[in-house]
mmCIF file of C-alpha atoms in Angstrom:
data_model
loop_
_atom_site.group_PDB
_atom_site.id
_atom_site.type_symbol
_atom_site.label_atom_id
_atom_site.label_comp_id
_atom_site.label_asym_id
_atom_site.label_seq_id
_atom_site.Cartn_x
_atom_site.Cartn_y
_atom_site.Cartn_z
ATOM 1 C CA MET A 1 62.904 52.858 53.563
ATOM 2 C CA PRO A 2 60.756 51.950 56.583
ATOM 3 C CA GLY A 3 58.417 54.583 57.923
ATOM 4 C CA PHE A 4 55.193 55.141 59.805
ATOM 5 C CA LEU A 5 51.913 56.602 58.600
ATOM 6 C CA ASN A 6 50.974 57.558 62.169
ATOM 7 C CA SER A 7 54.243 58.368 63.907
ATOM 8 C CA ALA A 8 52.454 60.122 66.783
ATOM 9 C CA ALA A 9 51.339 56.724 68.030
ATOM 10 C CA LEU A 10 54.976 55.778 68.742
ATOM 11 C CA PHE A 11 54.738 57.637 72.051
ATOM 12 C CA GLY A 12 52.784 54.614 73.194
ATOM 13 C CA LEU A 13 56.066 52.681 73.335
ATOM 14 C CA PHE A 14 56.556 54.124 76.813
ATOM 15 C CA ALA A 15 53.821 51.737 77.867
ATOM 16 C CA ALA A 16 56.278 48.901 77.274
ATOM 17 C CA ALA A 17 57.878 49.773 80.625
ATOM 18 C CA ILE A 18 54.684 48.976 82.518
ATOM 19 C CA PRO A 19 55.326 45.181 82.742
ATOM 20 C CA LEU A 20 58.854 45.865 84.040
ATOM 21 C CA ILE A 21 57.555 48.207 86.732
ATOM 22 C CA LEU A 22 54.938 45.659 87.783
ATOM 23 C CA HIS A 23 57.639 43.007 87.898
ATOM 24 C CA LEU A 24 59.855 45.081 90.185
ATOM 25 C CA LEU A 25 56.967 45.972 92.477
ATOM 26 C CA ASN A 26 55.963 42.326 92.822
ATOM 27 C CA ARG A 27 59.446 41.149 93.831
ATOM 28 C CA ARG A 28 59.733 39.963 97.397
ATOM 29 C CA ARG A 29 62.758 39.569 99.562
ATOM 30 C CA ARG A 30 63.616 36.085 100.607
ATOM 31 C CA HIS A 31 63.561 35.526 104.324
ATOM 32 C CA ILE A 32 66.200 33.244 105.735
ATOM 33 C CA VAL A 33 64.557 30.405 107.576
ATOM 34 C CA GLU A 34 66.524 27.916 109.467
ATOM 35 C CA PHE A 35 65.165 24.678 108.137
ATOM 36 C CA SER A 36 67.780 22.023 107.553
ATOM 37 C CA THR A 37 71.490 21.580 106.932
ATOM 38 C CA LEU A 38 70.977 18.925 104.375
ATOM 39 C CA ARG A 39 72.766 19.795 101.081
ATOM 40 C CA PHE A 40 70.198 18.001 98.946
ATOM 41 C CA LEU A 41 67.344 20.112 100.181
ATOM 42 C CA LYS A 42 69.304 23.307 99.593
ATOM 43 C CA GLN A 43 70.136 22.291 96.004
ATOM 44 C CA LEU A 44 66.531 21.412 95.354
ATOM 45 C CA GLU A 45 65.445 24.774 96.685
ATOM 46 C CA LYS A 46 67.987 26.578 94.488
ATOM 47 C CA LYS A 47 66.851 24.664 91.394
ATOM 48 C CA GLU A 48 63.180 25.488 91.961
ATOM 49 C CA MET A 49 63.957 29.148 92.553
ATOM 50 C CA ASN A 50 65.931 29.368 89.305
ATOM 51 C CA ARG A 51 63.047 27.798 87.418
ATOM 52 C CA LEU A 52 60.567 30.230 88.960
ATOM 53 C CA ARG A 53 62.848 33.184 88.158
ATOM 54 C CA LEU A 54 63.131 32.084 84.513
ATOM 55 C CA LYS A 55 59.373 31.724 84.259
ATOM 56 C CA ARG A 56 58.860 35.246 85.561
ATOM 57 C CA LEU A 57 61.403 36.680 83.117
ATOM 58 C CA LEU A 58 59.721 34.944 80.184
ATOM 59 C CA LEU A 59 56.342 36.281 81.301
ATOM 60 C CA LEU A 60 57.842 39.773 81.544
ATOM 61 C CA LEU A 61 59.240 39.486 78.011
ATOM 62 C CA ILE A 62 55.931 38.286 76.578
ATOM 63 C CA ARG A 63 53.980 41.124 78.201
ATOM 64 C CA THR A 64 56.481 43.688 76.924
ATOM 65 C CA LEU A 65 56.296 42.332 73.348
ATOM 66 C CA ILE A 66 52.494 42.417 73.457
ATOM 67 C CA VAL A 67 52.494 46.111 74.396
ATOM 68 C CA ILE A 68 55.084 46.934 71.719
ATOM 69 C CA SER A 69 53.075 45.046 69.054
ATOM 70 C CA ILE A 70 49.887 46.932 69.919
ATOM 71 C CA VAL A 71 51.658 50.304 69.713
ATOM 72 C CA LEU A 72 53.295 49.433 66.378
ATOM 73 C CA SER A 73 49.977 48.295 64.898
ATOM 74 C CA PHE A 74 48.444 51.713 65.641
ATOM 75 C CA SER A 75 51.476 53.494 64.143
ATOM 76 C CA ARG A 76 50.836 51.694 60.779
ATOM 77 C CA PRO A 77 54.389 50.871 59.678
ATOM 78 C CA THR A 78 55.138 50.997 55.941
ATOM 79 C CA ILE A 79 58.005 50.051 53.654
ATOM 80 C CA ARG A 80 58.707 52.456 50.813
ATOM 81 C CA GLY A 81 59.641 50.699 47.602
ATOM 82 C CA TYR A 82 58.310 48.175 45.103
ATOM 83 C CA LEU A 83 56.857 44.849 46.142
ATOM 84 C CA PRO A 84 55.875 41.876 43.962
ATOM 85 C CA GLY A 85 52.348 42.469 42.600
ATOM 86 C CA ALA A 86 52.443 46.232 43.152
ATOM 87 C CA GLU A 87 52.635 46.805 39.394
ATOM 88 C CA LEU A 88 49.304 45.062 38.630
ATOM 89 C CA SER A 89 47.173 47.310 36.436
ATOM 90 C CA THR A 90 43.608 48.374 37.217
ATOM 91 C CA ASN A 91 40.669 48.729 34.840
ATOM 92 C CA ALA A 92 38.260 51.413 36.005
ATOM 93 C CA VAL A 93 35.170 53.149 34.638
ATOM 94 C CA ILE A 94 34.192 56.630 35.817
ATOM 95 C CA LEU A 95 30.483 57.256 35.184
ATOM 96 C CA LEU A 96 29.463 60.928 35.271
ATOM 97 C CA ASP A 97 25.826 62.006 35.452
ATOM 98 C CA ASN A 98 25.502 64.915 33.008
ATOM 99 C CA SER A 99 21.700 65.116 32.957
ATOM 100 C CA LEU A 100 19.618 68.256 33.420
ATOM 101 C CA SER A 101 19.319 67.866 37.201
ATOM 102 C CA MET A 102 23.099 68.222 37.536
ATOM 103 C CA ARG A 103 22.742 71.885 36.509
ATOM 104 C CA ILE A 104 21.360 72.709 39.964
ATOM 105 C CA LEU A 105 23.535 75.258 41.734
ATOM 106 C CA ASN A 106 25.090 74.424 45.099
ATOM 107 C CA LYS A 107 26.229 77.822 46.350
ATOM 108 C CA GLU A 108 28.524 79.045 43.540
ATOM 109 C CA LEU A 109 29.129 75.802 41.611
ATOM 110 C CA SER A 110 26.714 73.484 39.869
ATOM 111 C CA LEU A 111 26.543 69.828 40.841
ATOM 112 C CA PHE A 112 28.126 68.971 37.492
ATOM 113 C CA ASP A 113 31.124 71.209 38.250
ATOM 114 C CA GLU A 114 31.520 69.439 41.594
ATOM 115 C CA SER A 115 31.306 66.061 39.866
ATOM 116 C CA THR A 116 34.130 66.934 37.435
ATOM 117 C CA GLN A 117 36.295 68.080 40.346
ATOM 118 C CA ALA A 118 35.658 64.782 42.126
ATOM 119 C CA ALA A 119 36.474 62.864 38.925
ATOM 120 C CA ALA A 120 39.773 64.757 38.632
ATOM 121 C CA GLU A 121 40.712 63.706 42.172
ATOM 122 C CA ILE A 122 39.851 60.097 41.355
ATOM 123 C CA LEU A 123 42.038 60.196 38.231
ATOM 124 C CA GLY A 124 44.950 61.334 40.382
ATOM 125 C CA THR A 125 44.893 58.059 42.323
ATOM 126 C CA PHE A 126 45.771 55.903 39.290
ATOM 127 C CA ASN A 127 49.201 55.230 37.803
ATOM 128 C CA LYS A 128 50.367 55.035 34.199
ATOM 129 C CA ASN A 129 49.763 51.269 33.981
ATOM 130 C CA ASP A 130 46.038 51.598 34.711
ATOM 131 C CA ARG A 131 43.394 51.781 31.990
ATOM 132 C CA LEU A 132 40.239 53.860 32.327
ATOM 133 C CA ILE A 133 37.040 54.775 30.485
ATOM 134 C CA LEU A 134 35.079 57.976 31.078
ATOM 135 C CA LEU A 135 31.343 57.526 30.464
ATOM 136 C CA SER A 136 28.432 59.948 30.715
ATOM 137 C CA SER A 137 24.816 59.114 31.473
ATOM 138 C CA VAL A 138 23.687 61.192 28.464
ATOM 139 C CA GLN A 139 25.954 60.537 25.472
ATOM 140 C CA ASN A 140 25.889 62.789 22.417
ATOM 141 C CA GLU A 141 26.325 61.606 18.828
ATOM 142 C CA ARG A 142 30.037 62.407 18.874
ATOM 143 C CA ASP A 143 30.619 60.151 21.881
ATOM 144 C CA VAL A 144 28.789 57.258 20.228
ATOM 145 C CA SER A 145 30.532 57.631 16.840
ATOM 146 C CA ALA A 146 33.990 57.947 18.432
ATOM 147 C CA GLY A 147 33.598 54.614 20.181
ATOM 148 C CA ILE A 148 34.708 53.619 23.662
ATOM 149 C CA LYS A 149 38.399 52.970 24.264
ATOM 150 C CA TRP A 150 40.521 52.157 27.297
ATOM 151 C CA LEU A 151 42.928 55.022 27.969
ATOM 152 C CA SER A 152 45.688 55.809 30.436
ATOM 153 C CA PRO A 153 44.842 58.357 33.175
ATOM 154 C CA GLU A 154 46.798 61.178 31.514
ATOM 155 C CA ASN A 155 44.768 60.743 28.290
ATOM 156 C CA ILE A 156 41.382 61.107 30.008
ATOM 157 C CA ASP A 157 39.932 64.551 29.245
ATOM 158 C CA LEU A 158 37.052 65.563 31.515
ATOM 159 C CA GLU A 159 36.102 68.338 29.092
ATOM 160 C CA ASP A 160 34.837 65.656 26.703
ATOM 161 C CA VAL A 161 31.730 65.345 28.909
ATOM 162 C CA ASN A 162 29.322 68.272 28.577
ATOM 163 C CA ILE A 163 26.244 68.984 30.634
ATOM 164 C CA SER A 164 23.000 68.141 28.831
ATOM 165 C CA TYR A 165 19.457 69.487 28.882
ATOM 166 C CA ARG A 166 18.073 65.963 28.697
ATOM 167 C CA SER A 167 17.129 63.564 31.450
ATOM 168 C CA SER A 168 19.076 60.343 31.732
ATOM 169 C CA ASP A 169 18.518 56.727 32.644
ATOM 170 C CA LEU A 170 21.527 55.970 34.794
ATOM 171 C CA LYS A 171 20.532 52.308 34.909
ATOM 172 C CA SER A 172 21.374 51.817 31.212
ATOM 173 C CA ALA A 173 24.715 53.575 31.631
ATOM 174 C CA LEU A 174 25.431 51.388 34.649
ATOM 175 C CA GLU A 175 24.730 48.217 32.671
ATOM 176 C CA GLU A 176 27.077 49.393 29.916
ATOM 177 C CA SER A 177 29.830 50.118 32.453
ATOM 178 C CA ILE A 178 29.516 46.681 34.017
ATOM 179 C CA LYS A 179 29.609 45.056 30.582
ATOM 180 C CA LEU A 180 32.858 46.860 29.730
ATOM 181 C CA LEU A 181 34.494 45.761 32.982
ATOM 182 C CA ASN A 182 33.304 42.161 32.694
ATOM 183 C CA ASN A 183 34.958 41.908 29.262
ATOM 184 C CA GLU A 184 38.352 42.651 30.819
ATOM 185 C CA LYS A 185 40.543 40.029 32.508
ATOM 186 C CA SER A 186 42.200 42.446 34.926
ATOM 187 C CA ALA A 187 42.515 41.385 38.558
ATOM 188 C CA ASN A 188 41.482 44.865 39.736
ATOM 189 C CA LYS A 189 38.198 46.293 38.422
ATOM 190 C CA GLU A 190 36.641 49.468 39.760
ATOM 191 C CA LEU A 191 33.505 51.468 38.945
ATOM 192 C CA PHE A 192 32.964 55.036 40.151
ATOM 193 C CA ILE A 193 29.445 56.527 39.848
ATOM 194 C CA ILE A 194 29.107 60.278 40.445
ATOM 195 C CA SER A 195 25.491 61.480 40.396
ATOM 196 C CA ASP A 196 22.710 63.179 42.335
ATOM 197 C CA PHE A 197 20.670 59.948 41.974
ATOM 198 C CA LYS A 198 17.384 61.763 41.274
ATOM 199 C CA GLY A 199 14.528 60.963 38.924
ATOM 200 C CA LYS A 200 15.405 58.226 36.431
ATOM 201 C CA SER A 201 18.950 58.365 37.767
ATOM 202 C CA VAL A 202 17.955 56.588 40.950
ATOM 203 C CA VAL A 203 19.725 53.238 40.966
ATOM 204 C CA ASN A 204 19.098 50.371 43.372
ATOM 205 C CA ILE A 205 22.555 48.824 43.425
ATOM 206 C CA ASP A 206 21.432 45.645 45.174
ATOM 207 C CA ASN A 207 18.827 44.829 42.508
ATOM 208 C CA ASP A 208 20.330 46.308 39.342
ATOM 209 C CA ILE A 209 23.851 44.907 39.612
ATOM 210 C CA ASP A 210 24.148 41.343 38.346
ATOM 211 C CA LYS A 211 25.864 38.631 40.379
ATOM 212 C CA THR A 212 28.646 38.561 37.799
ATOM 213 C CA THR A 213 29.873 41.897 39.187
ATOM 214 C CA LYS A 214 31.115 40.384 42.431
ATOM 215 C CA ASP A 215 34.738 41.015 41.383
ATOM 216 C CA ILE A 216 34.053 44.708 40.640
ATOM 217 C CA HIS A 217 34.587 47.295 43.355
ATOM 218 C CA ILE A 218 31.785 49.862 43.055
ATOM 219 C CA TYR A 219 32.011 53.337 44.608
ATOM 220 C CA LEU A 220 29.048 55.734 44.743
ATOM 221 C CA LEU A 221 29.479 59.484 45.174
ATOM 222 C CA LYS A 222 26.170 61.269 45.775
ATOM 223 C CA LEU A 223 26.087 65.021 45.210
ATOM 224 C CA THR A 224 23.385 67.088 46.894
ATOM 225 C CA SER A 225 22.281 70.707 46.963
ATOM 226 C CA ASN A 226 20.547 72.551 49.785
ATOM 227 C CA GLU A 227 18.986 75.027 47.356
ATOM 228 C CA LEU A 228 15.270 74.887 46.501
ATOM 229 C CA ASN A 229 14.313 73.455 43.123
ATOM 230 C CA TYR A 230 10.913 72.844 41.564
ATOM 231 C CA SER A 231 10.149 71.635 38.053
ATOM 232 C CA ILE A 232 7.139 71.475 35.742
ATOM 233 C CA SER A 233 6.902 67.838 34.711
ATOM 234 C CA ARG A 234 3.677 67.977 32.654
ATOM 235 C CA ALA A 235 1.366 70.455 30.924
ATOM 236 C CA ASP A 236 -1.781 68.809 29.522
ATOM 237 C CA VAL A 237 -4.980 70.048 27.891
ATOM 238 C CA ILE A 238 -7.739 68.324 29.870
ATOM 239 C CA SER A 239 -10.748 69.465 27.814
ATOM 240 C CA LYS A 240 -11.681 67.013 25.078
ATOM 241 C CA VAL A 241 -13.884 69.264 22.943
ATOM 242 C CA LEU A 242 -12.280 72.592 22.083
ATOM 243 C CA ARG A 243 -14.456 75.370 20.717
ATOM 244 C CA GLU A 244 -13.963 79.039 20.002
ATOM 245 C CA GLY A 245 -15.523 81.174 22.728
ATOM 246 C CA SER A 246 -15.514 78.387 25.327
ATOM 247 C CA SER A 247 -13.156 77.727 28.236
ATOM 248 C CA VAL A 248 -10.343 75.192 28.080
ATOM 249 C CA ARG A 249 -9.106 73.314 31.146
ATOM 250 C CA ILE A 250 -5.323 72.951 31.365
ATOM 251 C CA GLY A 251 -3.549 70.819 33.986
ATOM 252 C CA ILE A 252 -0.012 71.659 35.164
ATOM 253 C CA GLU A 253 2.025 69.164 37.228
ATOM 254 C CA VAL A 254 4.710 70.661 39.503
ATOM 255 C CA ARG A 255 7.277 68.450 41.261
ATOM 256 C CA SER A 256 9.506 69.270 44.232
ATOM 257 C CA ASN A 257 13.150 68.191 43.866
ATOM 258 C CA SER A 258 14.282 69.654 47.205
ATOM 259 C CA GLU A 259 14.689 68.171 50.647
ATOM 260 C CA GLU A 260 12.776 71.035 52.274
ATOM 261 C CA ASN A 261 9.160 72.086 51.685
ATOM 262 C CA SER A 262 8.316 75.592 50.559
ATOM 263 C CA GLU A 263 5.715 77.498 48.553
ATOM 264 C CA VAL A 264 6.237 78.244 44.872
ATOM 265 C CA ARG A 265 4.347 80.527 42.484
ATOM 266 C CA LEU A 266 2.978 79.066 39.232
ATOM 267 C CA GLU A 267 1.840 81.257 36.329
ATOM 268 C CA LEU A 268 0.051 80.360 33.080
ATOM 269 C CA PHE A 269 0.524 82.291 29.834
ATOM 270 C CA ILE A 270 -1.539 82.074 26.617
ATOM 271 C CA GLU A 271 -0.150 83.798 23.521
ATOM 272 C CA GLY A 272 2.326 85.669 25.762
ATOM 273 C CA THR A 273 -0.365 87.009 28.113
ATOM 274 C CA ARG A 274 -0.641 85.864 31.716
ATOM 275 C CA VAL A 275 -4.080 84.357 32.237
ATOM 276 C CA GLY A 276 -3.681 82.594 35.589
ATOM 277 C CA GLN A 277 -1.595 82.356 38.731
ATOM 278 C CA THR A 278 -1.573 80.177 41.857
ATOM 279 C CA ILE A 279 0.594 79.258 44.856
ATOM 280 C CA LEU A 280 1.558 75.583 45.322
ATOM 281 C CA ASN A 281 3.292 73.717 48.134
ATOM 282 C CA PRO A 282 4.434 70.278 46.894
ATOM 283 C CA THR A 283 6.187 68.101 49.454
ATOM 284 C CA SER A 284 9.722 66.826 48.937
ATOM 285 C CA GLY A 285 9.956 64.332 46.069
ATOM 286 C CA ASN A 286 6.232 64.562 45.257
ATOM 287 C CA ALA A 287 4.127 66.366 42.657
ATOM 288 C CA VAL A 288 0.887 68.344 42.708
ATOM 289 C CA ILE A 289 -1.450 69.158 39.807
ATOM 290 C CA SER A 290 -3.053 72.557 39.379
ATOM 291 C CA GLU A 291 -5.918 73.129 36.909
ATOM 292 C CA PHE A 292 -6.626 76.374 35.075
ATOM 293 C CA SER A 293 -9.795 77.266 33.152
ATOM 294 C CA VAL A 294 -8.865 79.610 30.303
ATOM 295 C CA PRO A 295 -11.324 81.299 27.889
ATOM 296 C CA ILE A 296 -10.393 80.924 24.211
ATOM 297 C CA LYS A 297 -11.418 83.775 21.913
ATOM 298 C CA ARG A 298 -10.242 82.531 18.515
ATOM 299 C CA SER A 299 -9.769 79.380 16.493
ATOM 300 C CA GLY A 300 -6.583 77.889 15.078
ATOM 301 C CA PHE A 301 -3.303 76.945 16.725
ATOM 302 C CA ILE A 302 -2.717 78.580 20.109
ATOM 303 C CA SER A 303 0.539 78.361 22.053
ATOM 304 C CA GLY A 304 1.098 78.786 25.762
ATOM 305 C CA PHE A 305 3.439 77.942 28.599
ATOM 306 C CA ALA A 306 3.477 77.486 32.353
ATOM 307 C CA GLU A 307 6.268 79.032 34.387
ATOM 308 C CA LEU A 308 7.591 78.836 37.953
ATOM 309 C CA GLU A 309 9.449 81.540 39.810
ATOM 310 C CA ASP A 310 13.258 81.404 39.663
ATOM 311 C CA ASP A 311 15.068 78.813 41.799
ATOM 312 C CA ALA A 312 18.363 76.879 41.799
ATOM 313 C CA LEU A 313 17.664 75.476 38.311
ATOM 314 C CA LYS A 314 15.916 77.756 35.822
ATOM 315 C CA ALA A 315 16.008 75.304 32.904
ATOM 316 C CA ASP A 316 13.085 73.216 34.253
ATOM 317 C CA ASN A 317 10.895 76.138 35.363
ATOM 318 C CA ARG A 318 9.011 76.523 32.064
ATOM 319 C CA ARG A 319 6.859 74.073 30.078
ATOM 320 C CA TYR A 320 5.341 74.826 26.663
ATOM 321 C CA PHE A 321 2.137 73.440 25.171
ATOM 322 C CA ASN A 322 -0.028 73.929 22.074
ATOM 323 C CA LEU A 323 -3.701 73.451 21.375
ATOM 324 C CA TYR A 324 -5.797 73.606 18.232
ATOM 325 C CA ILE A 325 -9.240 75.182 18.224
ATOM 326 C CA PRO A 326 -11.169 73.942 15.151
ATOM 327 C CA GLU A 327 -13.224 76.388 13.141
ATOM 328 C CA GLN A 328 -16.107 73.907 13.099
ATOM 329 C CA ILE A 329 -17.494 71.576 15.739
ATOM 330 C CA ARG A 330 -18.242 68.498 13.656
ATOM 331 C CA VAL A 331 -20.936 66.320 15.205
ATOM 332 C CA LEU A 332 -21.871 62.890 13.836
ATOM 333 C CA ALA A 333 -25.222 61.453 14.930
ATOM 334 C CA ILE A 334 -25.791 57.738 14.270
ATOM 335 C CA GLY A 335 -29.320 56.343 14.451
ATOM 336 C CA SER A 336 -32.701 56.255 12.762
ATOM 337 C CA ASP A 337 -34.710 59.396 12.103
ATOM 338 C CA LYS A 338 -37.118 58.396 14.844
ATOM 339 C CA ASP A 339 -34.367 57.858 17.407
ATOM 340 C CA LEU A 340 -32.629 61.122 16.565
ATOM 341 C CA PHE A 341 -35.684 63.391 16.216
ATOM 342 C CA PHE A 342 -35.610 64.996 19.652
ATOM 343 C CA THR A 343 -31.841 64.708 19.969
ATOM 344 C CA THR A 344 -31.094 66.518 16.715
ATOM 345 C CA ALA A 345 -33.664 69.182 17.532
ATOM 346 C CA ALA A 346 -31.890 69.917 20.790
ATOM 347 C CA LEU A 347 -28.493 69.888 19.074
ATOM 348 C CA ARG A 348 -29.607 72.289 16.342
ATOM 349 C CA THR A 349 -30.926 74.656 18.967
ATOM 350 C CA SER A 350 -27.643 74.623 20.908
ATOM 351 C CA LEU A 351 -25.465 74.857 17.796
ATOM 352 C CA LYS A 352 -27.394 77.512 15.870
ATOM 353 C CA ASP A 353 -25.550 80.314 17.662
ATOM 354 C CA GLY A 354 -22.150 78.724 17.001
ATOM 355 C CA ALA A 355 -20.761 79.771 13.649
ATOM 356 C CA GLY A 356 -19.299 76.974 11.603
ATOM 357 C CA SER A 357 -20.885 74.158 13.613
ATOM 358 C CA GLU A 358 -21.826 71.124 11.533
ATOM 359 C CA LEU A 359 -24.226 68.263 12.286
ATOM 360 C CA LYS A 360 -24.273 65.113 10.139
ATOM 361 C CA MET A 361 -26.826 62.336 10.572
ATOM 362 C CA ILE A 362 -26.384 58.766 9.283
ATOM 363 C CA LYS A 363 -28.067 55.428 9.822
ATOM 364 C CA PRO A 364 -26.199 52.577 11.562
ATOM 365 C CA SER A 365 -25.863 50.732 8.262
ATOM 366 C CA GLU A 366 -23.950 53.701 6.807
ATOM 367 C CA ILE A 367 -21.263 53.830 9.475
ATOM 368 C CA ASN A 368 -18.661 52.207 7.212
ATOM 369 C CA ARG A 369 -19.077 55.026 4.683
ATOM 370 C CA VAL A 370 -17.673 57.766 6.923
ATOM 371 C CA HIS A 371 -14.342 58.367 8.666
ATOM 372 C CA LEU A 372 -14.956 58.700 12.373
ATOM 373 C CA ASP A 373 -11.696 60.635 12.800
ATOM 374 C CA ASP A 374 -13.212 63.499 10.810
ATOM 375 C CA PHE A 375 -15.639 64.340 13.637
ATOM 376 C CA ASP A 376 -15.121 65.956 17.018
ATOM 377 C CA VAL A 377 -18.239 64.483 18.645
ATOM 378 C CA ILE A 378 -19.977 61.171 17.835
ATOM 379 C CA LEU A 379 -23.512 60.571 19.117
ATOM 380 C CA LEU A 380 -24.958 57.023 19.119
ATOM 381 C CA SER A 381 -28.693 56.514 19.352
ATOM 382 C CA ILE A 382 -29.298 52.856 18.425
ATOM 383 C CA LEU A 383 -31.016 51.474 21.489
ATOM 384 C CA LEU A 384 -33.606 49.530 19.487
ATOM 385 C CA TYR A 385 -31.087 47.278 17.750
ATOM 386 C CA PRO A 386 -27.753 47.310 19.586
ATOM 387 C CA ALA A 387 -26.994 43.656 18.788
ATOM 388 C CA GLN A 388 -27.334 44.193 15.053
ATOM 389 C CA PHE A 389 -25.136 47.324 15.205
ATOM 390 C CA LEU A 390 -22.444 45.588 17.220
ATOM 391 C CA LYS A 391 -22.442 42.684 14.775
ATOM 392 C CA GLN A 392 -21.885 45.018 11.828
ATOM 393 C CA SER A 393 -19.146 46.984 13.526
#
């Protein structure tokens, strides 16, 4: 049955009367002029007037049809029913980002919850003849072992995709999606990508999509949150020589994942005890590094963590680290007795108060007899014969 998607536009059909009104207003009465009694001239006049009248009527009809066509085009006429080619099937891939960043809350729902709702709406647009694949940017072992199969829309289960605590590389998932679609001979190919496009998930469509995807319709749905989110991206031990009773420098990198800038509190804990605190203000999309100097009172393995105050995503607010404080500071001095005389004297003086410190002296020719990895500090004093030492090593 015929119908209209925008029936309100049909009121514009009243505009079709405008050419008729203009035609009536432009009509002029003929004035009788006494010119001639010749029959030929009167017939010629009548013929020309009939031709002019027909021309005006045709012009009126054309103007009216133009107005009607414009109004009908805005009313978007449709024909309900089946047309040849309407039953062509579509192959589509729905790519969901289920990485850690999708756990960020946006008011009451997480971005991942919003993405599954959007995917459900997309599934509702397909018919039973279409074939789809649901992919996630972070696939678990069950997804990989089960294999990837084309399914009808009613057989797609969004609960098969679970949110992960891992980061994802959306580029690899995108390449896999394009490969699946390129292997199909369907006339209609579609790819839906639902993500926050942050971190490794950022995809440059113009550069990452191969030219062979020109017959694939790609749709991007970017999900955003107005809530503040900061993450600890790194926690490194900066000090190279660790010794009981000395201070250890620890660097903490904090990144802002929010559009707005704000201050955030960073705390450092060693063995469960807070040993440092600072206030940072990283700008949007950037990171800042804060260094702490922490005194170490014992040897052995020591655990610690850095923690941010609560925000929209708590899972990335804590970062753990471990360090090992050796019981002995093993120093290897390489050189002749003459070269090392004053150096070793100074070292023995500085190390005599440190329990468990060990100093070993060898000549350059004996370097192949020791394992350098067994020492924490290596001192070279071979200035008199560097060429010979380099040749041996």
